[in-house]
Backbone as a printed PyTorch tensor [residue, N CA C, xyz], in Angstrom:
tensor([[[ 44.3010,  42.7110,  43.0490],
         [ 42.9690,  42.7270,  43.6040],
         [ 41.9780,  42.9680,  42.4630]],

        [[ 40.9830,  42.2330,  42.1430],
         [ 39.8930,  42.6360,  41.4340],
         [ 38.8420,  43.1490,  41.9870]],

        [[ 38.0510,  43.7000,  40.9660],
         [ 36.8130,  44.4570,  41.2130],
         [ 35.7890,  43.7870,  40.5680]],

        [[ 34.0230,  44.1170,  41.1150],
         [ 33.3500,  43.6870,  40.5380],
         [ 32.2100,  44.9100,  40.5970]],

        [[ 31.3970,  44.7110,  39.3430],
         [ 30.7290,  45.6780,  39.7390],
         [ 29.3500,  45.0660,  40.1480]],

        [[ 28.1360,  45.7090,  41.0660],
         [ 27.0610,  45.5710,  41.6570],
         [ 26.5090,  45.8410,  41.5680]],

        [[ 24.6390,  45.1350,  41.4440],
         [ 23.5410,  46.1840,  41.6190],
         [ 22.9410,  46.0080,  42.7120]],

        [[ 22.5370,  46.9620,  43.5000],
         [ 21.8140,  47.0760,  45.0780],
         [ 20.9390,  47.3760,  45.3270]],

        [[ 19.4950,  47.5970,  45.1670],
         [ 18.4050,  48.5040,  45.3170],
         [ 18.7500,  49.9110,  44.7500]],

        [[ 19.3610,  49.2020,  43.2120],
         [ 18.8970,  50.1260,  42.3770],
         [ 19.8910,  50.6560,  41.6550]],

        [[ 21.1740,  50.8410,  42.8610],
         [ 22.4650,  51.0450,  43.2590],
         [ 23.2560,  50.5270,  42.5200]],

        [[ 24.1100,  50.9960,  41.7780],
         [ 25.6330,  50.5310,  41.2760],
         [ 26.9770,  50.7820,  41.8450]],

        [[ 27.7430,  49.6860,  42.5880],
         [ 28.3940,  49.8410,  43.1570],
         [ 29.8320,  49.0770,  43.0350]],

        [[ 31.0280,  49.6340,  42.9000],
         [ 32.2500,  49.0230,  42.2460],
         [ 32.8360,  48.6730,  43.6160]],

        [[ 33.0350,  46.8290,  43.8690],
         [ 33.5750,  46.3320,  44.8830],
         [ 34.6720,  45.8180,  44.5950]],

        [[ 36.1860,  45.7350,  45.6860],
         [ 37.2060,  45.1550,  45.7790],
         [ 36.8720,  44.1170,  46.3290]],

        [[ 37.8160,  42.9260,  45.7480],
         [ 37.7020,  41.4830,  46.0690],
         [ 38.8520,  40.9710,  46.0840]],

        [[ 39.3340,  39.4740,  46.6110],
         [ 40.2470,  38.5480,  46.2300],
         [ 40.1620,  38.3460,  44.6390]],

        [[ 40.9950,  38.1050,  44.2110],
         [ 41.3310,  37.1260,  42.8130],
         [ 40.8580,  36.4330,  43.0980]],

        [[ 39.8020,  36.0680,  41.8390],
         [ 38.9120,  34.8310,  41.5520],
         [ 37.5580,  34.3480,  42.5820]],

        [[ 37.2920,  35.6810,  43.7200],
         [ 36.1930,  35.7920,  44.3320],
         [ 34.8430,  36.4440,  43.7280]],

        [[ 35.2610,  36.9190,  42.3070],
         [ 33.9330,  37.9220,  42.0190],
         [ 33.0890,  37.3710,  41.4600]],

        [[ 32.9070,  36.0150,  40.9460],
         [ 31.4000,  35.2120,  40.8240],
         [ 30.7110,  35.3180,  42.4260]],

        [[ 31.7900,  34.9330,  43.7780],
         [ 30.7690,  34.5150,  44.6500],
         [ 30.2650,  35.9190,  45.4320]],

        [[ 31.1120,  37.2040,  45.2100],
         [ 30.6790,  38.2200,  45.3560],
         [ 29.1270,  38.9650,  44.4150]],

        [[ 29.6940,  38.5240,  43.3390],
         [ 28.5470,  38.6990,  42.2840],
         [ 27.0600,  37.9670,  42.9380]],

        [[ 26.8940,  37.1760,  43.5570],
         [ 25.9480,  36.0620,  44.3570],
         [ 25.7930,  36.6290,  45.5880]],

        [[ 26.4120,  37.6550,  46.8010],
         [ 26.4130,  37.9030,  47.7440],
         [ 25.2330,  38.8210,  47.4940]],

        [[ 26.2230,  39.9080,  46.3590],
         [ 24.7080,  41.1060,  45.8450],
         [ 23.5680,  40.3440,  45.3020]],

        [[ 23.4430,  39.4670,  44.8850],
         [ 22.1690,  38.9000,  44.1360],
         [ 21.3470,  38.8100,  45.1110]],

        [[ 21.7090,  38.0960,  46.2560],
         [ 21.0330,  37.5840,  47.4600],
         [ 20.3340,  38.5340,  47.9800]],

        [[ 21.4510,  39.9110,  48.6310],
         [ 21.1370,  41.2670,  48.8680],
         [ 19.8830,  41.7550,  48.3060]],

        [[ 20.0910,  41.8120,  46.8430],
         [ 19.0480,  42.5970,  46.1320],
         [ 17.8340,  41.5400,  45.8670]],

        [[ 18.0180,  40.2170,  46.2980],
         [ 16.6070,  39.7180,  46.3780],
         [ 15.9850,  39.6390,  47.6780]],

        [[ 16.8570,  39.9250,  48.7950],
         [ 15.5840,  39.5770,  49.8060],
         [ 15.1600,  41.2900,  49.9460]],

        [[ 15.9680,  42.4600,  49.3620],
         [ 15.5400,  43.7440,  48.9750],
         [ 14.0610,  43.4360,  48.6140]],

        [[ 14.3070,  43.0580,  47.3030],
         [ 13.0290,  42.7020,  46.7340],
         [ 11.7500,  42.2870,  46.9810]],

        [[ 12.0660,  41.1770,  47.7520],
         [ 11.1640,  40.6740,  48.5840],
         [ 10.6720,  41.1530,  49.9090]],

        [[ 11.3470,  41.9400,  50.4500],
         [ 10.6150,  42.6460,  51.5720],
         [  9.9440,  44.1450,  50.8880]],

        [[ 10.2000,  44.5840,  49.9510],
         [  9.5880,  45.5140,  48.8020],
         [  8.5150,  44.9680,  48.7130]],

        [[  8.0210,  43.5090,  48.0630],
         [  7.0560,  43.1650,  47.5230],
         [  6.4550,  42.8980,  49.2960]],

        [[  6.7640,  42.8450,  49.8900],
         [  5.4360,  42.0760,  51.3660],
         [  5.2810,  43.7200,  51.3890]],

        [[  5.9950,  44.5710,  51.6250],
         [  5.7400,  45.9290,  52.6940],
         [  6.1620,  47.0340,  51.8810]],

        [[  5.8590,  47.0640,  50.1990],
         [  5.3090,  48.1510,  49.1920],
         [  7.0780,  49.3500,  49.7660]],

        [[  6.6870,  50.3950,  48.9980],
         [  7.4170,  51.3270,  49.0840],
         [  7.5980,  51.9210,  50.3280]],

        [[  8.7130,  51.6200,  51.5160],
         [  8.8550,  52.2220,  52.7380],
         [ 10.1740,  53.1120,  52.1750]],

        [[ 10.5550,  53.5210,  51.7110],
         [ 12.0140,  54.1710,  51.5610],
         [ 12.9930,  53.4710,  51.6480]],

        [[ 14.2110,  53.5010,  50.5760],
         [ 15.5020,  53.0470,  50.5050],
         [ 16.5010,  52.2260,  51.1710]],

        [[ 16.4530,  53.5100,  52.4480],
         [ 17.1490,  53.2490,  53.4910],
         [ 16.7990,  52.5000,  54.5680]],

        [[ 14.9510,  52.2980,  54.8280],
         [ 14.7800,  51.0000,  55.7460],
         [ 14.5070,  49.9310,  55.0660]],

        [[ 14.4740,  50.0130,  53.6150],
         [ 14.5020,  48.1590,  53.4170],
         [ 15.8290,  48.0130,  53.0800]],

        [[ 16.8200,  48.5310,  52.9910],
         [ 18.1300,  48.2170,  53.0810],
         [ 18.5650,  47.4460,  54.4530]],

        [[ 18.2270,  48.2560,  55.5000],
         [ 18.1660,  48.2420,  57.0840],
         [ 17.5180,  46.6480,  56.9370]],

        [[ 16.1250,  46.9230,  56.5150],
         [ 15.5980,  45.6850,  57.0780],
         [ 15.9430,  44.4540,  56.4880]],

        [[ 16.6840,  44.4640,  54.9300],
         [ 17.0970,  43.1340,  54.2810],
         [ 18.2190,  43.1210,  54.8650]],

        [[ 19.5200,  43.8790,  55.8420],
         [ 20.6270,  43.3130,  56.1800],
         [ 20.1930,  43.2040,  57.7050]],

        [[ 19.1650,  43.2220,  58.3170],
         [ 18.9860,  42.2620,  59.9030],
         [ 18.4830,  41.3040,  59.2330]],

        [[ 17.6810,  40.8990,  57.9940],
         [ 16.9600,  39.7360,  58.0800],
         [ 17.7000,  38.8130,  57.4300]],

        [[ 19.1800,  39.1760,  56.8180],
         [ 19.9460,  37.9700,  56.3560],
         [ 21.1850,  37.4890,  57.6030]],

        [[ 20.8150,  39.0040,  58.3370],
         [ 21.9470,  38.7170,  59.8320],
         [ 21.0600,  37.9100,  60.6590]],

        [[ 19.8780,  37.2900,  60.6770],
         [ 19.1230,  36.7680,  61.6330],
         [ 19.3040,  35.3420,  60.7170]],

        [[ 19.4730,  35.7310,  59.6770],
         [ 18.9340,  33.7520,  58.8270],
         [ 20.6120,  33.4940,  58.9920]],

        [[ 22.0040,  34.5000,  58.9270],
         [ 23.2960,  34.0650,  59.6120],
         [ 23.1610,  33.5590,  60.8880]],

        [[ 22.2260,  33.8830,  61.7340],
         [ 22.9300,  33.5660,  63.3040],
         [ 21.6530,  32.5380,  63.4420]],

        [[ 20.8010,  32.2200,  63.1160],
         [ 20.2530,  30.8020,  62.7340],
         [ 21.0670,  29.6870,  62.5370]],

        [[ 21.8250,  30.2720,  61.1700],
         [ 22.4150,  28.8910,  60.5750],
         [ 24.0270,  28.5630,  60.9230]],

        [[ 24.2770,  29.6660,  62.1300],
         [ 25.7050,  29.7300,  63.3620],
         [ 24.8920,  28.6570,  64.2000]],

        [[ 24.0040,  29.0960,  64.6540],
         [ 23.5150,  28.2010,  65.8870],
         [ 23.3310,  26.9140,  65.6010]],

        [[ 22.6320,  26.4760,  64.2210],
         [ 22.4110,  25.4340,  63.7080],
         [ 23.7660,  24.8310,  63.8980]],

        [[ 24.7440,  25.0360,  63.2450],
         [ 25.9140,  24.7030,  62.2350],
         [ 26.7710,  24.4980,  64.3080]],

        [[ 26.6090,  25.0910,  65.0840],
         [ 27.1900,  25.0770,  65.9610],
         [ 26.6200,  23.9290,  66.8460]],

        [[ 25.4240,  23.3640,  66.8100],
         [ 24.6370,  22.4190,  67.5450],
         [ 25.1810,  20.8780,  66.8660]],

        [[ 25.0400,  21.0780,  65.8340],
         [ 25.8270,  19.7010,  64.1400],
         [ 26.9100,  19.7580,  65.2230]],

        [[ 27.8090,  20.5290,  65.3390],
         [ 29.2970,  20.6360,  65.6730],
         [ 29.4400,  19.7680,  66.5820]],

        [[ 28.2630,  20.0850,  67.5810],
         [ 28.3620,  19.5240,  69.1200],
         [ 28.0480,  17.8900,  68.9120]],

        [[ 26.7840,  17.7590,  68.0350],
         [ 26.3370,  16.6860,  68.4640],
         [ 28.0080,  15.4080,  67.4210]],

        [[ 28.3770,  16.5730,  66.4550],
         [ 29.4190,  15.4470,  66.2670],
         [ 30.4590,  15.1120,  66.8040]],

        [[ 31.1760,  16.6630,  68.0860],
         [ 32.0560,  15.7970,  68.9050],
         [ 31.2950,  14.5410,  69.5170]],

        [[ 30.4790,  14.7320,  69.9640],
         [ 29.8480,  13.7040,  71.3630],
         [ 29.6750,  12.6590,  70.3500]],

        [[ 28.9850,  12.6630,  68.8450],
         [ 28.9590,  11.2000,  68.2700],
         [ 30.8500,  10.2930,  68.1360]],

        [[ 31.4010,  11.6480,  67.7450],
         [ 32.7460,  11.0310,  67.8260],
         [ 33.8820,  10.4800,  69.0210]],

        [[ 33.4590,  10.9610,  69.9760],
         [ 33.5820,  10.6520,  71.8460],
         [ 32.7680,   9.0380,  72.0340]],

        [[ 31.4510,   9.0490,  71.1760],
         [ 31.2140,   7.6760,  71.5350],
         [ 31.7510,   6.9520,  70.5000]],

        [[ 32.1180,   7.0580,  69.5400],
         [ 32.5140,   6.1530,  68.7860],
         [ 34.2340,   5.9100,  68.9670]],

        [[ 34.9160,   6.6740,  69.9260],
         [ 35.8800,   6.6720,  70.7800],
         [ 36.0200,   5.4980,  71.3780]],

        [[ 34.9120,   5.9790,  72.0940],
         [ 34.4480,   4.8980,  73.3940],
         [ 34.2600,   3.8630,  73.3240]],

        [[ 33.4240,   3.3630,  71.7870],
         [ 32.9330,   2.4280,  71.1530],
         [ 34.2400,   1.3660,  70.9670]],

        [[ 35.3180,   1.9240,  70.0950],
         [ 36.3810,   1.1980,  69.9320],
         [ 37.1640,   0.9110,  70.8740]],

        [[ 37.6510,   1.7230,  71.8570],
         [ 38.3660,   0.8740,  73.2520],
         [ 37.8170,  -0.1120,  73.9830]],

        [[ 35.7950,   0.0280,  73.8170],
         [ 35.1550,  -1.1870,  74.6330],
         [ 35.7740,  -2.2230,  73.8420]],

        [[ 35.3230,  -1.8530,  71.9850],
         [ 35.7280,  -3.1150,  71.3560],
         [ 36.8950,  -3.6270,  71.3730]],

        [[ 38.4810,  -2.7960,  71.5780],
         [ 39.9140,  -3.6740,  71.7640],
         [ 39.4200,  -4.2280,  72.9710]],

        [[ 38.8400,  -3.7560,  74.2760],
         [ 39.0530,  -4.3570,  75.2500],
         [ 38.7160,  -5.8630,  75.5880]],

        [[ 37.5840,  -5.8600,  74.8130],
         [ 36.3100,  -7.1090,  74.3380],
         [ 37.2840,  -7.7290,  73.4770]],

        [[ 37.8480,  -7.6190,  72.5360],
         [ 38.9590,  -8.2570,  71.9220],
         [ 39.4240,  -9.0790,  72.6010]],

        [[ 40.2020,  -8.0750,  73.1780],
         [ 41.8750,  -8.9710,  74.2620],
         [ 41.2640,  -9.6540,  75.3010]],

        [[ 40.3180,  -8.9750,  75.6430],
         [ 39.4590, -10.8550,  76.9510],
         [ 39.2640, -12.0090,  75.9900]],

        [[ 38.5420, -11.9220,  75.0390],
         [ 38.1890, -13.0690,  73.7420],
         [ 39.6570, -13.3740,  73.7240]],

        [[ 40.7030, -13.0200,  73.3390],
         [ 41.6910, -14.1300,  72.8270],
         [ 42.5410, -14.2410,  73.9940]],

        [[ 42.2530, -13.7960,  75.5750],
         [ 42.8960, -14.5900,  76.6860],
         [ 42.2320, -15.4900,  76.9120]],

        [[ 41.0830, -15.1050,  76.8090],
         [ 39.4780, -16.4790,  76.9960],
         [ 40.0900, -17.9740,  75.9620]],

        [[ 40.2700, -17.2550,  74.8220],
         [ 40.6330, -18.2020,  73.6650],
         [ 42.0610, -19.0120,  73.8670]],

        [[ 43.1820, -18.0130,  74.4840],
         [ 44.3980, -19.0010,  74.5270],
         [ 44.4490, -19.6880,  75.5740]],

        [[ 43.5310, -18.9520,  77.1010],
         [ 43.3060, -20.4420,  78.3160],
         [ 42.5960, -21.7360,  77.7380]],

        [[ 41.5690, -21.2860,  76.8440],
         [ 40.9040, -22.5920,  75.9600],
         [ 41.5930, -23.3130,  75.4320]],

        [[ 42.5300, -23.0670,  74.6960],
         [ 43.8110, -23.6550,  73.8100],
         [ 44.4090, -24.5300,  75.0160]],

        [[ 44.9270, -23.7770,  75.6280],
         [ 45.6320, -24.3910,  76.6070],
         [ 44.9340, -25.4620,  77.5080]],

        [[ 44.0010, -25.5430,  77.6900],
         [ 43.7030, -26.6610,  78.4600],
         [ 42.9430, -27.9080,  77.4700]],

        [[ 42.3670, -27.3100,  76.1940],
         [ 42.3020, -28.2830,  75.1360],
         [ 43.4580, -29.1020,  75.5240]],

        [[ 44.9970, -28.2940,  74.7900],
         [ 46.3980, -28.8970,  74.8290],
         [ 46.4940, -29.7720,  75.7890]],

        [[ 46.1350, -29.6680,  77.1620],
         [ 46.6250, -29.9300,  77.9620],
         [ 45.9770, -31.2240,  78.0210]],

        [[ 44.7200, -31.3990,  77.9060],
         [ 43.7400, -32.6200,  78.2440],
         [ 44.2380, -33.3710,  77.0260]],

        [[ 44.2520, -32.9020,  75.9020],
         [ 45.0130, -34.0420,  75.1390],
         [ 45.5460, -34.5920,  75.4110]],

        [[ 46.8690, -33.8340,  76.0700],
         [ 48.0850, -34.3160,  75.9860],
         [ 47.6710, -35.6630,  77.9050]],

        [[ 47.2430, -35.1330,  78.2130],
         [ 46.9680, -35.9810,  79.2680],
         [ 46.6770, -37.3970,  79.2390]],

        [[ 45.6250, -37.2620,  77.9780],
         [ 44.4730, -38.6030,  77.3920],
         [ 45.4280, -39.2910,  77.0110]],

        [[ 46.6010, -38.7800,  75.9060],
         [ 47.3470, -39.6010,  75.0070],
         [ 48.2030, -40.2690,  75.9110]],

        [[ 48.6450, -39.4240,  77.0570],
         [ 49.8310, -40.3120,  78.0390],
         [ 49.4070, -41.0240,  78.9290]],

        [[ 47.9030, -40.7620,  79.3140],
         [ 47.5360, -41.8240,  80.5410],
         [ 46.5640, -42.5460,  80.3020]],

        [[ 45.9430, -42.9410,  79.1360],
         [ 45.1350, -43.9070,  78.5140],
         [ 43.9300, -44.3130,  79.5340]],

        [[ 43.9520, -44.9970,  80.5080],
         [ 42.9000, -45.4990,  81.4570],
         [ 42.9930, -44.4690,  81.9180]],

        [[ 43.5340, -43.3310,  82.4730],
         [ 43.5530, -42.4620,  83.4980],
         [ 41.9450, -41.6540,  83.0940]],

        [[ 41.3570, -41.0050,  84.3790],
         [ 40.5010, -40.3610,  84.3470],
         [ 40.7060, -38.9940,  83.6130]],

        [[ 40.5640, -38.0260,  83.3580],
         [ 41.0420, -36.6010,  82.6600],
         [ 40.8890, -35.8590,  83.8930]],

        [[ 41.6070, -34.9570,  84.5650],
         [ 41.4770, -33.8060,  85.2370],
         [ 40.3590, -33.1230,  85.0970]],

        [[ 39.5170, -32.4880,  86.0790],
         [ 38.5340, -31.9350,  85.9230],
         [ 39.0030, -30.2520,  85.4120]],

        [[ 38.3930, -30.0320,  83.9040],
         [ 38.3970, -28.2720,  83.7560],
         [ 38.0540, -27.4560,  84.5940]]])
């Protein structure tokens, strides 16, 4: 297990990690200590402990944003993938009429040929 170390509002703090997670841990605190920062800079010196408070609801609110988001994508791609389901069985189905359409065509082509060539004066059968 590795460790990394952290700065937090101000804070130095030695974290356990996976092997080969402590760049994106290193980035988790960065994030931390900037929207710290930034709610510091809108709303000046409130104490420690509520802009701590208030930078971990306001990255838990931009999480369950981008759940809801990421969960709506989800939806709309089963249903794009349900029609494009759908899409391809219309198209085999549309297929296989086209080449029964196509081999009765064949077949009565064949057939009127073969009619013309053997009965010369004869009228042709009506298609």
């Amino acid at each position: 297990m590795a460790h990394v170390v952290v700065t937090i509002a101000g804070r130095t703090y030695r974290m356990a990690c996976e092997d080969g997670e402590e760049a994106h841990l290193d980035e988790l605190a960065k994030l931390v200590e900037n929207k710290i920062l930034s709610l510091r800079d809108g709303f000046g010196d409130i104490g420690e402990q509520r802009i701590t408070v208030m930078a971990a609801l306001t990255l838990a609110d931009e999480a369950s944003i981008a759940t809801r988001k990421l969960e709506a994508v989800q939806t709309e791609l089963a249903a794009l993938r349900a029609d494009a389901a759908a899409a391809k069985e219309a198209e085999a189905a549309l297929t296989q009429k086209l080449a029964a359409a196509l081999e009765d065509a064949t077949m009565r082509v064949e057939r009127l040929s073969r009619d013309l060539q053997h009965g010369g004066d004869e009228t042709p059968p009506m298609l």
